[in-house]
Coordinates of C-alpha atoms in Angstrom, one line a residue:
X297 CA 166.0 134.6 -51.0
X298 CA 165.3 136.5 -54.2
X299 CA 166.3 134.9 -57.5
X300 CA 169.6 136.5 -58.6
X301 CA 168.1 137.0 -62.1
X302 CA 165.5 139.3 -60.5
X303 CA 168.0 141.5 -58.6
X304 CA 167.7 145.2 -59.0
X305 CA 170.5 147.8 -58.6
X306 CA 169.9 148.0 -54.8
X307 CA 170.2 144.3 -54.5
X308 CA 173.5 144.3 -56.3
X309 CA 175.0 147.1 -54.3
X310 CA 174.1 145.4 -51.0
X311 CA 175.5 142.1 -52.4
X312 CA 178.8 143.7 -53.4
X313 CA 179.0 145.5 -50.0
X314 CA 178.5 142.1 -48.3
X315 CA 181.3 140.5 -50.4
X316 CA 183.7 143.4 -49.5
X317 CA 182.8 143.0 -45.9
X318 CA 183.6 139.3 -46.0
X319 CA 186.9 140.0 -47.7
X320 CA 187.9 142.5 -45.0
X321 CA 186.9 140.0 -42.3
X322 CA 189.0 137.3 -43.9
X323 CA 192.0 139.5 -44.1
X324 CA 191.6 140.5 -40.5
X325 CA 191.2 136.9 -39.3
X326 CA 194.4 136.1 -41.2
X327 CA 196.3 139.0 -39.6
X328 CA 195.4 138.4 -36.0
X329 CA 196.0 134.6 -36.1
X330 CA 199.6 134.8 -37.3
X331 CA 202.1 133.5 -34.8
X332 CA 204.4 136.6 -35.1
X333 CA 203.6 139.6 -32.9
X334 CA 203.5 142.0 -35.9
X335 CA 201.8 141.7 -39.3
X336 CA 202.5 144.1 -42.1
X337 CA 205.0 146.0 -40.0
X338 CA 202.4 146.8 -37.3
X339 CA 201.4 145.2 -34.0
X340 CA 198.4 142.9 -34.2
X341 CA 196.6 145.1 -31.7
X342 CA 196.1 147.7 -34.5
X343 CA 194.0 145.2 -36.4
X344 CA 191.9 144.5 -33.4
X345 CA 191.2 148.2 -33.0
X346 CA 190.6 148.5 -36.8
X347 CA 187.8 145.9 -36.7
X348 CA 186.3 147.0 -33.4
X349 CA 186.0 150.5 -34.8
X350 CA 184.9 149.3 -38.2
X351 CA 181.9 147.5 -36.6
X352 CA 181.1 150.5 -34.4
X353 CA 181.0 152.8 -37.4
X354 CA 179.0 150.1 -39.3
X355 CA 176.4 150.3 -36.6
X356 CA 176.3 154.0 -36.1
X357 CA 176.1 155.0 -39.7
X358 CA 173.8 152.2 -40.6
X359 CA 171.4 153.4 -38.0
X360 CA 171.9 157.1 -39.0
X361 CA 171.0 156.4 -42.6
X362 CA 167.6 155.1 -41.5
X363 CA 166.8 157.5 -38.6
X364 CA 165.1 160.3 -40.5
X365 CA 162.9 157.8 -42.4
X366 CA 162.1 156.0 -39.1
X367 CA 161.0 159.3 -37.6
X368 CA 158.8 160.3 -40.5
X369 CA 157.4 156.9 -41.7
X370 CA 157.1 154.9 -38.5
X371 CA 156.7 157.3 -35.6
X372 CA 154.9 159.8 -37.9
X373 CA 156.7 163.0 -37.0
X374 CA 156.3 165.6 -39.7
X375 CA 159.4 166.5 -41.7
X376 CA 160.2 169.6 -39.6
X377 CA 159.9 167.8 -36.3
X378 CA 162.0 164.9 -37.6
X379 CA 164.8 167.1 -38.6
X380 CA 164.9 168.8 -35.2
X381 CA 165.0 165.4 -33.4
X382 CA 167.8 164.3 -35.8
X383 CA 169.8 167.5 -35.2
X384 CA 169.5 167.2 -31.4
X385 CA 170.5 163.6 -31.4
X386 CA 173.6 164.1 -33.5
X387 CA 174.6 167.2 -31.5
X388 CA 174.5 165.2 -28.3
X389 CA 176.5 162.4 -29.9
X390 CA 179.3 165.0 -30.5
X391 CA 179.1 166.5 -27.0
X392 CA 179.4 163.4 -24.8
X393 CA 182.9 162.3 -26.0
X394 CA 184.3 165.3 -24.2
X395 CA 183.1 163.9 -20.9
X396 CA 183.9 160.3 -21.9
X397 CA 187.5 161.2 -22.8
X398 CA 188.0 163.1 -19.6
X399 CA 186.8 160.2 -17.4
X400 CA 189.0 157.8 -19.3
X401 CA 192.1 160.1 -19.0
X402 CA 191.6 160.7 -15.3
X403 CA 190.2 157.4 -14.0
X404 CA 189.0 154.5 -16.1
X405 CA 191.6 154.3 -18.8
X406 CA 190.7 154.0 -22.5
X407 CA 190.2 150.2 -22.6
X408 CA 187.6 150.1 -19.9
X409 CA 185.9 153.2 -21.3
X410 CA 185.7 151.7 -24.7
X411 CA 184.4 148.4 -23.3
X412 CA 181.7 150.1 -21.3
X413 CA 180.8 152.3 -24.3
X414 CA 180.5 149.3 -26.6
X415 CA 178.2 147.5 -24.2
X416 CA 175.9 150.6 -24.0
X417 CA 176.0 151.0 -27.8
X418 CA 175.1 147.3 -28.3
X419 CA 172.1 147.7 -26.0
X420 CA 171.1 150.9 -27.7
X421 CA 171.2 149.5 -31.3
X422 CA 169.2 146.4 -30.3
X423 CA 166.6 148.5 -28.5
X424 CA 166.1 150.3 -31.8
X425 CA 164.7 147.1 -33.3
X426 CA 161.6 147.3 -31.0
X427 CA 159.2 148.9 -33.4
X428 CA 155.8 148.6 -31.6
X429 CA 152.9 149.7 -33.7
X430 CA 154.2 153.1 -34.7
X431 CA 152.8 156.6 -34.2
X432 CA 153.6 159.0 -31.4
X433 CA 150.9 157.6 -29.2
X434 CA 152.5 154.2 -29.1
X435 CA 154.1 153.6 -25.7
X436 CA 156.9 151.8 -27.5
X437 CA 158.2 155.2 -28.5
X438 CA 159.7 155.5 -25.0
X439 CA 161.9 152.5 -25.9
X440 CA 163.0 154.4 -29.0
X441 CA 164.0 157.5 -26.9
X442 CA 165.9 155.1 -24.5
X443 CA 167.7 153.5 -27.4
X444 CA 168.9 156.9 -28.7
X445 CA 170.0 157.7 -25.1
X446 CA 172.1 154.5 -24.8
X447 CA 173.7 155.3 -28.2
X448 CA 174.5 158.9 -27.2
X449 CA 176.2 157.9 -23.9
X450 CA 177.9 154.9 -25.4
X451 CA 179.4 157.0 -28.1
X452 CA 180.7 159.3 -25.5
X453 CA 182.7 156.6 -23.8
X454 CA 183.9 154.9 -27.0
X455 CA 184.2 157.5 -29.7
X456 CA 187.4 159.3 -28.7
X457 CA 189.0 156.6 -26.6
X458 CA 189.5 153.8 -29.0
X459 CA 191.6 155.9 -31.3
X460 CA 193.8 157.0 -28.4
X461 CA 194.8 153.3 -27.9
X462 CA 196.1 153.3 -31.5
X463 CA 198.7 155.9 -30.6
X464 CA 199.6 154.2 -27.4
X465 CA 200.7 151.1 -29.4
X466 CA 203.7 153.1 -30.7
X467 CA 206.4 155.3 -29.2
X468 CA 205.9 159.0 -30.0
X469 CA 208.8 159.1 -32.4
X470 CA 207.9 155.8 -34.2
X471 CA 207.7 156.5 -37.9
X472 CA 204.9 154.0 -38.2
X473 CA 202.4 156.1 -36.3
X474 CA 201.1 157.9 -39.4
X475 CA 200.7 154.6 -41.2
X476 CA 198.8 153.2 -38.3
X477 CA 196.3 156.0 -38.2
X478 CA 195.9 155.6 -42.0
X479 CA 195.0 151.9 -41.5
X480 CA 192.7 152.8 -38.6
X481 CA 191.1 155.6 -40.6
X482 CA 190.4 153.1 -43.4
X483 CA 188.5 150.9 -40.9
X484 CA 186.3 153.9 -40.0
X485 CA 185.3 154.6 -43.5
X486 CA 184.9 151.0 -44.6
X487 CA 182.5 150.5 -41.6
X488 CA 180.6 153.7 -42.4
X489 CA 180.1 152.9 -46.1
X490 CA 179.3 149.2 -45.7
X491 CA 177.1 149.8 -42.6
X492 CA 175.1 152.4 -44.5
X493 CA 174.5 150.2 -47.5
X494 CA 173.6 146.9 -45.6
X495 CA 171.5 148.4 -42.8
X496 CA 169.9 150.9 -45.1
X497 CA 169.1 148.2 -47.6
X498 CA 167.6 145.8 -45.0
X499 CA 165.7 148.6 -43.3
X500 CA 163.9 149.6 -46.5
X501 CA 163.4 146.2 -48.2
X502 CA 162.7 143.9 -45.2
X503 CA 161.7 146.2 -42.4
X504 CA 163.0 148.6 -39.7
X505 CA 163.9 145.9 -37.3
X506 CA 166.1 144.1 -39.8
X507 CA 168.0 147.3 -40.5
X508 CA 168.5 148.3 -36.9
X509 CA 169.1 144.7 -36.0
X510 CA 171.9 144.5 -38.5
X511 CA 173.4 147.6 -36.8
X512 CA 173.0 145.9 -33.4
X513 CA 174.7 142.8 -34.7
X514 CA 177.6 144.9 -36.0
X515 CA 178.1 146.6 -32.7
X516 CA 177.9 143.2 -30.9
X517 CA 180.6 141.8 -33.2
X518 CA 182.7 144.9 -32.5
X519 CA 182.4 144.3 -28.8
X520 CA 183.4 140.7 -29.1
X521 CA 186.4 141.6 -31.2
X522 CA 187.5 144.1 -28.6
X523 CA 187.1 141.6 -25.7
X524 CA 188.9 138.7 -27.4
X525 CA 191.6 141.0 -28.7
X526 CA 192.6 142.4 -25.2
X527 CA 195.9 140.4 -25.1
X528 CA 197.0 141.9 -28.4
X529 CA 196.7 145.5 -27.0
X530 CA 199.9 144.9 -25.1
X531 CA 198.6 146.4 -21.8
X532 CA 197.8 149.7 -23.4
X533 CA 194.8 151.9 -22.5
X534 CA 194.7 150.9 -18.9
X535 CA 193.8 153.2 -16.0
X536 CA 196.4 155.8 -15.2
X537 CA 196.4 154.7 -11.5
X538 CA 195.0 151.7 -9.6
X539 CA 191.3 152.0 -9.5
X540 CA 189.2 150.8 -6.5
X541 CA 186.3 148.6 -7.6
X542 CA 183.9 150.9 -5.8
X543 CA 185.2 153.9 -7.7
X544 CA 185.1 152.1 -11.0
X545 CA 181.4 151.1 -10.6
X546 CA 180.5 154.5 -9.4
X547 CA 181.9 155.9 -12.7
X548 CA 179.7 153.3 -14.6
X549 CA 176.9 154.6 -12.5
X550 CA 177.6 158.1 -13.8
X551 CA 177.2 156.7 -17.3
X552 CA 173.9 155.0 -16.5
X553 CA 172.6 158.3 -14.9
X554 CA 173.7 160.1 -18.0
X555 CA 171.4 157.8 -20.0
X556 CA 168.5 159.1 -18.0
X557 CA 169.5 162.7 -18.6
X558 CA 169.7 162.1 -22.3
X559 CA 166.3 160.4 -22.3
X560 CA 164.8 163.7 -21.2
X561 CA 166.9 165.9 -23.4
X562 CA 166.3 164.1 -26.6
X563 CA 162.5 164.5 -26.1
X564 CA 162.8 168.2 -25.4
X565 CA 165.0 169.4 -28.2
X566 CA 164.6 173.1 -27.5
X567 CA 166.2 172.5 -24.1
X568 CA 169.2 171.1 -25.9
X569 CA 169.5 174.2 -28.0
X570 CA 169.2 176.5 -25.0
X571 CA 171.8 174.6 -22.9
X572 CA 174.2 174.6 -25.9
X573 CA 173.8 178.4 -26.3
X574 CA 174.4 179.1 -22.6
X575 CA 177.3 176.7 -22.4
X576 CA 178.8 178.0 -25.6
X577 CA 178.8 181.6 -24.4
X578 CA 180.3 180.5 -21.0
X579 CA 183.0 178.6 -22.9
X580 CA 183.8 181.5 -25.1
X581 CA 184.0 183.8 -22.1
X582 CA 186.4 181.5 -20.3
X583 CA 188.7 181.1 -23.3
X584 CA 188.8 184.9 -23.7
X585 CA 189.5 185.2 -20.0
X586 CA 192.4 182.8 -20.3
X587 CA 193.6 184.5 -23.6
X588 CA 194.0 187.9 -22.0
X589 CA 196.2 186.4 -19.3
X590 CA 198.7 185.2 -21.9
X591 CA 201.5 187.1 -23.7
X592 CA 201.0 188.5 -27.2
X593 CA 201.8 185.5 -29.4
X594 CA 199.9 182.8 -27.5
X595 CA 197.0 185.2 -27.0
X596 CA 196.8 185.9 -30.7
X597 CA 197.0 182.2 -31.4
X598 CA 193.9 181.7 -29.2
X599 CA 192.2 184.5 -31.2
X600 CA 193.0 182.5 -34.4
X601 CA 191.6 179.4 -32.8
X602 CA 188.3 181.1 -31.9
X603 CA 188.0 182.4 -35.4
X604 CA 188.3 178.9 -36.8
X605 CA 186.0 177.4 -34.2
X606 CA 183.4 180.1 -35.0
X607 CA 183.1 178.7 -38.6
X608 CA 182.3 175.2 -37.3
X609 CA 178.6 175.7 -36.7
X610 CA 178.0 177.1 -40.2
X611 CA 179.9 174.4 -41.9
X612 CA 178.4 171.4 -40.1
X613 CA 175.0 173.0 -40.0
X614 CA 175.0 172.9 -43.7
X615 CA 177.0 169.7 -44.2
X616 CA 174.7 167.6 -41.9
X617 CA 171.7 168.2 -44.1
X618 CA 173.0 164.9 -45.6
X619 CA 171.4 162.8 -42.9
X620 CA 168.3 164.9 -42.6
X621 CA 166.6 167.1 -45.2
X622 CA 168.9 165.9 -48.1
X623 CA 168.1 162.3 -47.2
X624 CA 164.3 163.0 -47.4
X625 CA 164.8 165.0 -50.6
X626 CA 166.7 162.1 -52.1
X627 CA 163.9 159.7 -51.3
X628 CA 161.1 161.8 -52.7
X629 CA 162.5 163.9 -55.5
X630 CA 165.5 162.1 -57.0
X631 CA 165.4 159.4 -59.7
X632 CA 167.1 156.6 -57.6
X633 CA 166.6 153.9 -60.3
X634 CA 165.5 151.3 -57.8
X635 CA 168.2 152.0 -55.2
X636 CA 166.9 152.6 -51.6
X637 CA 167.5 156.2 -50.5
X638 CA 169.5 155.4 -47.3
X639 CA 172.2 153.7 -49.4
X640 CA 173.2 157.0 -50.9
X641 CA 174.5 158.0 -47.5
X642 CA 177.5 155.8 -48.3
X643 CA 178.7 158.1 -51.0
X644 CA 180.5 160.4 -48.6
X645 CA 182.7 157.8 -46.8
X646 CA 183.4 156.2 -50.2
X647 CA 184.5 159.5 -51.6
X648 CA 186.7 160.1 -48.5
X649 CA 188.4 156.7 -49.0
X650 CA 189.3 157.7 -52.5
X651 CA 190.0 161.4 -52.1
X652 CA 191.7 161.7 -48.6
X653 CA 195.1 160.2 -49.8
X654 CA 195.0 162.6 -52.8
X655 CA 194.4 165.6 -50.5
X656 CA 197.2 164.4 -48.1
X657 CA 199.6 164.2 -51.2
X658 CA 198.3 167.6 -52.5
X659 CA 199.1 169.5 -49.3
X660 CA 202.5 168.0 -49.1
X661 CA 203.2 168.7 -52.8
X662 CA 202.1 172.3 -52.4
X663 CA 203.9 172.7 -49.1
X664 CA 207.3 171.7 -50.5
X665 CA 206.9 174.4 -53.1
X666 CA 205.7 177.1 -50.7
X667 CA 202.2 177.1 -52.3
X668 CA 200.2 175.4 -49.6
X669 CA 197.2 177.6 -48.5
X670 CA 197.1 178.6 -44.9
X671 CA 194.6 177.0 -42.5
X672 CA 192.2 179.9 -42.6
X673 CA 192.3 179.9 -46.4
X674 CA 191.6 176.1 -46.4
X675 CA 188.6 176.8 -44.3
X676 CA 187.4 179.4 -46.8
X677 CA 187.9 176.9 -49.7
X678 CA 186.0 174.3 -47.7
X679 CA 183.0 176.6 -47.2
X680 CA 183.0 177.6 -50.9
X681 CA 182.9 174.0 -52.0
X682 CA 180.2 173.2 -49.5
X683 CA 178.1 176.0 -50.8
X684 CA 178.8 175.1 -54.5
X685 CA 177.6 171.6 -53.8
X686 CA 174.1 172.9 -52.8
X687 CA 174.1 175.0 -56.0
X688 CA 174.9 171.9 -58.1
X689 CA 171.8 170.2 -56.8
X690 CA 169.6 173.3 -57.2
X691 CA 170.8 173.7 -60.8
X692 CA 170.2 170.0 -61.4
X693 CA 166.6 170.3 -60.1
X694 CA 166.0 173.4 -62.3
X695 CA 167.3 171.5 -65.4
X696 CA 164.2 169.2 -65.5
X697 CA 160.5 170.1 -65.6
X698 CA 158.5 170.5 -62.4
X699 CA 157.2 167.1 -61.4
X700 CA 160.1 165.3 -63.0
X701 CA 162.6 163.5 -60.7
X702 CA 166.0 165.0 -60.4
X703 CA 168.7 162.9 -62.2
X704 CA 170.8 161.0 -59.6
X705 CA 174.1 162.4 -61.1
X706 CA 173.4 165.7 -59.3
X707 CA 173.2 163.8 -56.0
X708 CA 176.7 162.5 -56.6
X709 CA 177.7 166.1 -57.5
X710 CA 176.6 167.6 -54.2
X711 CA 178.3 164.8 -52.2
X712 CA 181.5 165.3 -54.1
X713 CA 181.8 169.0 -53.3
X714 CA 180.7 168.5 -49.8
X715 CA 183.4 165.8 -49.3
X716 CA 186.2 167.9 -50.8
X717 CA 185.0 170.8 -48.7
X718 CA 185.1 168.6 -45.6
X719 CA 188.6 167.5 -46.4
X720 CA 189.7 171.1 -46.5
X721 CA 188.3 171.9 -43.1
X722 CA 187.9 169.0 -40.7
X723 CA 191.3 167.3 -40.5
X724 CA 193.0 170.7 -41.1
X725 CA 191.1 172.1 -38.1
X726 CA 192.1 169.2 -35.9
X727 CA 195.7 169.8 -36.8
X728 CA 195.3 173.6 -36.1
X729 CA 193.8 173.0 -32.7
X730 CA 196.7 170.8 -31.8
X731 CA 199.4 173.1 -33.1
X732 CA 198.1 176.4 -31.8
X733 CA 196.7 175.5 -28.3
X734 CA 198.8 176.4 -25.3
X735 CA 199.7 173.2 -23.5
X736 CA 197.6 173.9 -20.4
X737 CA 194.5 174.6 -22.5
X738 CA 195.0 171.9 -25.1
X739 CA 192.1 169.6 -23.9
X740 CA 189.8 172.6 -23.4
X741 CA 190.4 173.8 -26.9
X742 CA 189.8 170.4 -28.4
X743 CA 186.6 170.2 -26.4
X744 CA 185.6 173.6 -27.7
X745 CA 186.2 172.4 -31.3
X746 CA 183.9 169.4 -30.9
X747 CA 181.4 171.5 -28.9
X748 CA 181.2 173.8 -31.9
X749 CA 180.7 170.8 -34.2
X750 CA 177.8 169.7 -32.0
X751 CA 176.4 173.2 -32.2
X752 CA 176.5 172.9 -36.0
X753 CA 174.6 169.6 -35.9
X754 CA 171.9 171.3 -33.9
X755 CA 171.8 174.1 -36.4
X756 CA 171.5 171.4 -39.1
X757 CA 168.2 170.3 -37.5
X758 CA 166.9 173.8 -37.5
X759 CA 167.8 174.4 -41.1
X760 CA 166.3 171.0 -42.1
X761 CA 163.1 171.9 -40.2
X762 CA 162.8 175.1 -42.4
X763 CA 162.4 172.9 -45.5
X764 CA 159.1 171.7 -44.0
X765 CA 157.5 175.2 -44.2
X766 CA 154.6 176.2 -42.0
X767 CA 152.8 172.8 -42.1
X768 CA 156.0 170.8 -41.5
X769 CA 155.8 168.9 -44.9
X770 CA 158.9 169.2 -47.2
X771 CA 158.3 170.5 -50.7
X772 CA 160.7 170.4 -53.6
X773 CA 160.4 174.2 -54.3
X774 CA 160.9 175.2 -50.6
X775 CA 163.8 172.9 -50.2
X776 CA 165.6 174.2 -53.3
X777 CA 164.9 177.8 -52.3
X778 CA 166.6 177.2 -48.9
X779 CA 169.5 175.2 -50.5
X780 CA 170.0 178.1 -53.0
X781 CA 170.2 180.6 -50.1
X782 CA 172.5 178.6 -47.9
X783 CA 174.6 177.7 -50.9
X784 CA 175.3 181.3 -51.7
X785 CA 175.7 182.2 -48.0
X786 CA 178.4 179.5 -47.6
X787 CA 180.2 180.8 -50.8
X788 CA 180.0 184.4 -49.6
X789 CA 181.4 183.6 -46.2
X790 CA 184.1 181.4 -47.8
X791 CA 185.2 184.3 -49.9
X792 CA 185.4 186.7 -46.9
X793 CA 187.4 184.1 -45.0
X794 CA 189.9 183.8 -47.8
X795 CA 190.2 187.6 -48.1
X796 CA 191.0 188.0 -44.4
X797 CA 193.0 184.7 -44.1
X798 CA 196.4 186.5 -44.3
X799 CA 195.5 188.5 -41.2
X800 CA 194.3 185.5 -39.3
X801 CA 197.5 183.6 -40.3
X802 CA 199.5 186.4 -38.7
X803 CA 197.8 185.7 -35.4
X804 CA 198.9 182.0 -35.7
X805 CA 202.6 183.0 -35.5
X806 CA 203.6 179.7 -37.1
X807 CA 207.3 180.7 -37.5
X808 CA 207.7 180.8 -33.7
X809 CA 205.8 177.6 -32.8
X810 CA 207.8 175.0 -30.8
X811 CA 207.0 171.8 -29.0
X812 CA 207.3 173.6 -25.7
X813 CA 204.3 175.9 -26.2
X814 CA 201.7 173.8 -27.9
X815 CA 199.5 170.8 -27.0
X816 CA 200.7 167.2 -27.0
X817 CA 201.7 165.4 -30.1
X818 CA 198.8 165.0 -32.4
X819 CA 196.2 165.7 -29.8
X820 CA 193.5 165.6 -32.5
X821 CA 194.3 162.0 -33.1
X822 CA 192.3 161.1 -30.0
X823 CA 189.2 162.3 -31.9
X824 CA 189.9 160.6 -35.2
X825 CA 186.9 158.3 -35.0
X826 CA 185.2 160.2 -37.8
X827 CA 185.0 159.5 -41.5
X828 CA 186.2 163.1 -42.1
X829 CA 189.5 162.8 -40.4
X830 CA 192.0 162.3 -43.1
X831 CA 195.2 162.8 -41.0
X832 CA 197.2 165.2 -43.1
X833 CA 200.6 166.9 -43.1
X834 CA 200.1 170.7 -43.0
X835 CA 203.7 171.6 -42.1
X836 CA 204.0 173.4 -45.5
X837 CA 201.8 176.2 -44.2
X838 CA 204.8 177.5 -42.2
X839 CA 206.6 178.2 -45.4
X840 CA 203.7 179.5 -47.4

């Protein structure tokens, strides 16, 4: 144990994060051990889900903060190849919840799906702690690929389903639902921030196995919380119909087989890209086929949906540089003042905790006055802020002589504008998919939304690979040149989206929407297990 007098800034940040974590755990233990069935006006099952999800996000984002460095420094992939692996991995993490949610809705029920997913995730995170000797010729690298495969499939079973149970704890008309999702959303971001700090700190200062081991312990604790808290879930999240044991185990077998498929795909990233392209075109064709069978208004709403979905790959392709090329740039070219680079991945969830309530208030405030921007306009604003964030870092790098480290304040600047851009697009998009989807296509449209997000993550890997140049090694000049280009492209596209937003809004036909012709209540809430999902009221758009 290092003498506290010798602590540097990284030590203090990790220490403070640990204290915050202990405080949350103490509050949670107090809540779930009260004799009354509700605490703070909410059923105790909500707090079980809060902490189960907090630990899951702790493990996922803790591991994510280290992944690009693990690829470059331990397995010795060059920068370009590491970015491609990272992009393929994150894209697959976003695709599998579509299948996991479908299996839960039709057969397993959310509780068993979450339990199975948590078990797979726990195995996956602990497998990450097997380092071997390093280098791509080390046979242990196959355990690494297997670990990623477990995490991908485990996320598919857990990611969407745990947040569905939150909604099931309340009647549809219960006024506490929004408050419940706000509490749950806090758990998501607290876990993301603290996990990034603690796992990132341990991985850099003590060794990879300590960082990944911390992520594994976090996931194991989440699994234990979920198992012990079953009575507090009040019977929610069970299978929709009695499930024969043979059928149940065959579904688990599908999950195990999927791990084998992912083990192959994650090693052949170009195959992932090809499959996503073919599947994306097929999905687009099917949605258009369904659209032309509808009457004018629902057909045009689908056109508006496709327009918004088409912006997803661009936004997330740029935004997800955070875990890839931006993470590497931070480590090599930014004056971190003794703080390990992975810790800076916590800036985004911390910003969201602070800013999401402000944005929720802002849209309501503007909506009451008829000033709330339309959904397409918010998308345009989000893209412009995303692009401006890159320019902030480029200008910051240009403000100091070559060979001088970039001041860390500009790193906080790029994350600030990326977060505000995210809050203009991601939760707004979830709301739009729910409101505009015809009931019989609601699940398909939500799947298409997350499929496009997955596509964006794959694009992120390709963009990150470009920062490595021809020899695969990142340079400051090449990275800033690419960031300058993508920054202006995002701003330009954002301006165009804002200019045409009034025409897209007409396709939405908001004035004639009713509960009878759109998807189920808050469909997007089943996918809220993201630090970007603020949960906002966009009803003012109807009047604007």
